[in-house]
Short mmCIF file of N, CA and C in Angstrom, two decimals:
data_model
loop_
_atom_site.label_atom_id
_atom_site.label_comp_id
_atom_site.label_asym_id
_atom_site.label_seq_id
_atom_site.Cartn_x
_atom_site.Cartn_y
_atom_site.Cartn_z
N MET A 16 91.72 92.32 159.73
CA MET A 16 91.36 93.70 159.49
C MET A 16 92.54 94.43 158.86
N ILE A 17 92.25 95.29 157.90
CA ILE A 17 93.28 96.05 157.21
C ILE A 17 93.52 97.34 157.98
N ARG A 18 94.77 97.52 158.44
CA ARG A 18 95.09 98.71 159.24
C ARG A 18 95.29 99.94 158.37
N ASN A 19 95.97 99.77 157.24
CA ASN A 19 96.22 100.89 156.34
C ASN A 19 95.62 100.54 154.98
N PRO A 20 94.43 101.01 154.68
CA PRO A 20 93.77 100.62 153.43
C PRO A 20 94.37 101.27 152.19
N GLY A 21 95.30 102.18 152.34
CA GLY A 21 95.88 102.90 151.19
C GLY A 21 96.43 101.99 150.10
N PRO A 22 97.40 101.10 150.41
CA PRO A 22 97.94 100.23 149.37
C PRO A 22 96.89 99.31 148.76
N PHE A 23 95.98 98.82 149.60
CA PHE A 23 94.91 97.95 149.10
C PHE A 23 94.04 98.71 148.10
N LEU A 24 93.68 99.94 148.42
CA LEU A 24 92.85 100.74 147.52
C LEU A 24 93.56 101.04 146.22
N VAL A 25 94.86 101.29 146.29
CA VAL A 25 95.63 101.55 145.07
C VAL A 25 95.57 100.34 144.15
N VAL A 26 95.72 99.15 144.70
CA VAL A 26 95.67 97.93 143.90
C VAL A 26 94.29 97.74 143.30
N VAL A 27 93.25 97.91 144.09
CA VAL A 27 91.88 97.72 143.60
C VAL A 27 91.55 98.73 142.50
N VAL A 28 91.88 99.99 142.72
CA VAL A 28 91.61 101.02 141.71
C VAL A 28 92.42 100.74 140.45
N GLY A 29 93.67 100.34 140.62
CA GLY A 29 94.50 100.00 139.46
C GLY A 29 93.91 98.86 138.65
N MET A 30 93.43 97.83 139.33
CA MET A 30 92.82 96.70 138.63
C MET A 30 91.56 97.13 137.90
N ALA A 31 90.78 98.00 138.52
CA ALA A 31 89.56 98.48 137.87
C ALA A 31 89.89 99.28 136.62
N LEU A 32 90.91 100.11 136.69
CA LEU A 32 91.30 100.90 135.52
C LEU A 32 91.80 100.01 134.39
N VAL A 33 92.55 98.98 134.73
CA VAL A 33 93.03 98.04 133.71
C VAL A 33 91.85 97.35 133.04
N GLY A 34 90.85 96.97 133.82
CA GLY A 34 89.66 96.33 133.27
C GLY A 34 88.91 97.25 132.33
N VAL A 35 88.77 98.52 132.69
CA VAL A 35 88.10 99.49 131.83
C VAL A 35 88.89 99.68 130.55
N GLN A 36 90.20 99.76 130.65
CA GLN A 36 91.06 99.91 129.48
C GLN A 36 90.89 98.73 128.54
N ALA A 37 90.85 97.53 129.08
CA ALA A 37 90.70 96.33 128.25
C ALA A 37 89.37 96.34 127.53
N LEU A 38 88.32 96.79 128.18
CA LEU A 38 87.02 96.86 127.53
C LEU A 38 87.00 97.92 126.44
N ALA A 39 87.71 99.00 126.62
CA ALA A 39 87.74 100.07 125.63
C ALA A 39 88.48 99.65 124.38
N GLU A 40 89.40 98.71 124.49
CA GLU A 40 90.20 98.28 123.35
C GLU A 40 89.68 96.96 122.80
N THR A 41 88.43 96.95 122.42
CA THR A 41 87.86 95.73 121.87
C THR A 41 88.41 95.50 120.47
N PRO A 42 88.55 94.25 120.08
CA PRO A 42 89.07 93.97 118.74
C PRO A 42 88.12 94.51 117.67
N ALA A 43 88.69 94.81 116.53
CA ALA A 43 87.89 95.32 115.42
C ALA A 43 86.93 94.23 114.94
N THR A 44 85.80 94.66 114.43
CA THR A 44 84.87 93.70 113.85
C THR A 44 85.50 93.11 112.61
N SER A 45 84.96 92.00 112.15
CA SER A 45 85.55 91.34 110.98
C SER A 45 85.48 92.25 109.75
N GLY A 46 84.42 93.04 109.63
CA GLY A 46 84.32 93.97 108.50
C GLY A 46 85.38 95.05 108.56
N ALA A 47 85.59 95.61 109.75
CA ALA A 47 86.62 96.64 109.91
C ALA A 47 88.00 96.05 109.70
N ARG A 48 88.20 94.83 110.18
CA ARG A 48 89.50 94.18 110.00
C ARG A 48 89.78 93.93 108.52
N LEU A 49 88.77 93.51 107.79
CA LEU A 49 88.93 93.26 106.36
C LEU A 49 89.25 94.56 105.62
N GLU A 50 88.53 95.62 105.94
CA GLU A 50 88.79 96.91 105.30
C GLU A 50 90.18 97.43 105.68
N ALA A 51 90.59 97.23 106.92
CA ALA A 51 91.93 97.63 107.35
C ALA A 51 92.99 96.86 106.57
N THR A 52 92.75 95.58 106.35
CA THR A 52 93.71 94.77 105.59
C THR A 52 93.80 95.27 104.16
N ARG A 53 92.70 95.70 103.59
CA ARG A 53 92.73 96.28 102.23
C ARG A 53 93.59 97.54 102.21
N HIS A 54 93.46 98.37 103.23
CA HIS A 54 94.30 99.57 103.31
C HIS A 54 95.77 99.18 103.44
N LEU A 55 96.05 98.15 104.21
CA LEU A 55 97.43 97.69 104.36
C LEU A 55 97.98 97.24 103.01
N GLU A 56 97.20 96.47 102.27
CA GLU A 56 97.64 95.98 100.96
C GLU A 56 97.86 97.14 99.98
N ARG A 57 96.94 98.10 99.96
CA ARG A 57 97.11 99.28 99.09
C ARG A 57 98.37 100.05 99.49
N GLY A 58 98.55 100.21 100.79
CA GLY A 58 99.73 100.92 101.27
C GLY A 58 101.01 100.22 100.89
N LEU A 59 101.02 98.91 100.99
CA LEU A 59 102.23 98.16 100.62
C LEU A 59 102.52 98.26 99.13
N ARG A 60 101.47 98.26 98.30
CA ARG A 60 101.68 98.44 96.86
C ARG A 60 102.28 99.82 96.58
N SER A 61 101.76 100.84 97.24
CA SER A 61 102.31 102.19 97.07
C SER A 61 103.74 102.26 97.58
N TYR A 62 103.99 101.63 98.68
CA TYR A 62 105.33 101.59 99.27
C TYR A 62 106.32 100.95 98.30
N ASP A 63 105.90 99.85 97.66
CA ASP A 63 106.79 99.13 96.74
C ASP A 63 107.20 99.96 95.54
N VAL A 64 106.37 100.92 95.14
CA VAL A 64 106.71 101.78 93.99
C VAL A 64 107.14 103.17 94.47
N GLN A 65 107.55 103.26 95.71
CA GLN A 65 108.10 104.47 96.32
C GLN A 65 107.13 105.65 96.35
N GLN A 66 105.85 105.37 96.42
CA GLN A 66 104.84 106.42 96.60
C GLN A 66 104.52 106.48 98.10
N TYR A 67 105.45 107.05 98.83
CA TYR A 67 105.38 106.99 100.29
C TYR A 67 104.24 107.81 100.87
N GLU A 68 103.91 108.94 100.25
CA GLU A 68 102.79 109.75 100.77
C GLU A 68 101.49 108.93 100.74
N GLU A 69 101.23 108.27 99.62
CA GLU A 69 100.02 107.45 99.50
C GLU A 69 100.08 106.27 100.46
N ALA A 70 101.24 105.65 100.58
CA ALA A 70 101.40 104.52 101.50
C ALA A 70 101.09 104.95 102.93
N ILE A 71 101.62 106.09 103.33
CA ILE A 71 101.39 106.60 104.68
C ILE A 71 99.90 106.84 104.92
N ALA A 72 99.23 107.43 103.94
CA ALA A 72 97.80 107.69 104.08
C ALA A 72 97.03 106.38 104.25
N GLN A 73 97.38 105.36 103.47
CA GLN A 73 96.69 104.07 103.57
C GLN A 73 96.97 103.40 104.91
N PHE A 74 98.21 103.44 105.36
CA PHE A 74 98.54 102.82 106.65
C PHE A 74 97.79 103.50 107.79
N LYS A 75 97.68 104.82 107.74
CA LYS A 75 96.96 105.54 108.79
C LYS A 75 95.48 105.18 108.79
N LYS A 76 94.88 105.09 107.60
CA LYS A 76 93.45 104.72 107.51
C LYS A 76 93.23 103.32 108.07
N GLY A 77 94.12 102.40 107.71
CA GLY A 77 93.98 101.04 108.21
C GLY A 77 94.14 100.96 109.71
N TYR A 78 95.09 101.70 110.25
CA TYR A 78 95.33 101.69 111.69
C TYR A 78 94.13 102.23 112.46
N GLN A 79 93.45 103.22 111.89
CA GLN A 79 92.26 103.76 112.55
C GLN A 79 91.16 102.71 112.64
N LEU A 80 91.08 101.85 111.64
CA LEU A 80 90.05 100.81 111.64
C LEU A 80 90.41 99.64 112.54
N ASP A 81 91.69 99.29 112.55
CA ASP A 81 92.14 98.11 113.30
C ASP A 81 93.58 98.34 113.74
N PRO A 82 93.80 98.82 114.95
CA PRO A 82 95.14 99.21 115.39
C PRO A 82 96.08 98.03 115.63
N ARG A 83 96.53 97.43 114.55
CA ARG A 83 97.47 96.32 114.64
C ARG A 83 98.90 96.85 114.52
N PRO A 84 99.86 96.19 115.13
CA PRO A 84 101.25 96.66 115.11
C PRO A 84 101.85 96.76 113.71
N GLU A 85 101.41 95.92 112.78
CA GLU A 85 102.00 95.96 111.44
C GLU A 85 101.75 97.30 110.75
N PHE A 86 100.67 97.98 111.10
CA PHE A 86 100.44 99.30 110.52
C PHE A 86 101.49 100.29 111.02
N LEU A 87 101.80 100.23 112.29
CA LEU A 87 102.79 101.15 112.86
C LEU A 87 104.17 100.90 112.27
N PHE A 88 104.53 99.64 112.10
CA PHE A 88 105.83 99.32 111.51
C PHE A 88 105.91 99.83 110.08
N ALA A 89 104.89 99.53 109.28
CA ALA A 89 104.87 99.96 107.88
C ALA A 89 104.88 101.48 107.79
N LEU A 90 104.11 102.12 108.64
CA LEU A 90 104.05 103.58 108.66
C LEU A 90 105.41 104.17 108.98
N ALA A 91 106.08 103.62 109.97
CA ALA A 91 107.41 104.12 110.35
C ALA A 91 108.41 103.95 109.21
N GLN A 92 108.35 102.82 108.52
CA GLN A 92 109.28 102.59 107.41
C GLN A 92 109.01 103.57 106.26
N ALA A 93 107.75 103.80 105.95
CA ALA A 93 107.41 104.74 104.88
C ALA A 93 107.85 106.16 105.26
N GLU A 94 107.64 106.55 106.49
CA GLU A 94 108.09 107.88 106.95
C GLU A 94 109.61 107.98 106.87
N ARG A 95 110.30 106.94 107.27
CA ARG A 95 111.77 106.94 107.23
C ARG A 95 112.27 107.10 105.80
N LEU A 96 111.71 106.33 104.88
CA LEU A 96 112.16 106.39 103.50
C LEU A 96 111.73 107.69 102.82
N ARG A 97 110.70 108.31 103.31
CA ARG A 97 110.28 109.61 102.80
C ARG A 97 111.23 110.70 103.30
N GLY A 98 112.04 110.36 104.29
CA GLY A 98 113.00 111.31 104.83
C GLY A 98 112.53 112.00 106.09
N ASN A 99 111.45 111.53 106.65
CA ASN A 99 110.90 112.14 107.85
C ASN A 99 111.16 111.22 109.05
N CYS A 100 112.41 111.19 109.48
CA CYS A 100 112.79 110.29 110.57
C CYS A 100 112.13 110.67 111.89
N ARG A 101 111.82 111.91 112.07
CA ARG A 101 111.16 112.34 113.32
C ARG A 101 109.80 111.65 113.47
N ASN A 102 109.02 111.59 112.39
CA ASN A 102 107.72 110.92 112.46
C ASN A 102 107.86 109.40 112.49
N ALA A 103 108.95 108.91 111.92
CA ALA A 103 109.17 107.46 111.91
C ALA A 103 109.35 106.98 113.33
#
């Protein structure tokens, strides 16, 4: 018998919340992932020719479709080179 159910309830509720979070973050569909990759490629082309505003816009669009870490890295680099270290 559990004498103090407090810690047990905290663990159970915590596990339930983690499960709900995992379900909410489902991977992007293959179509969304493909479109996100296109935005990444467009952003990288803009980045290469120092068109950072356009690159940032493309990286943000791609991240909305498929929140992969490479979008955040590319976005931070474009913001940094644009001179906006606070957003980077």
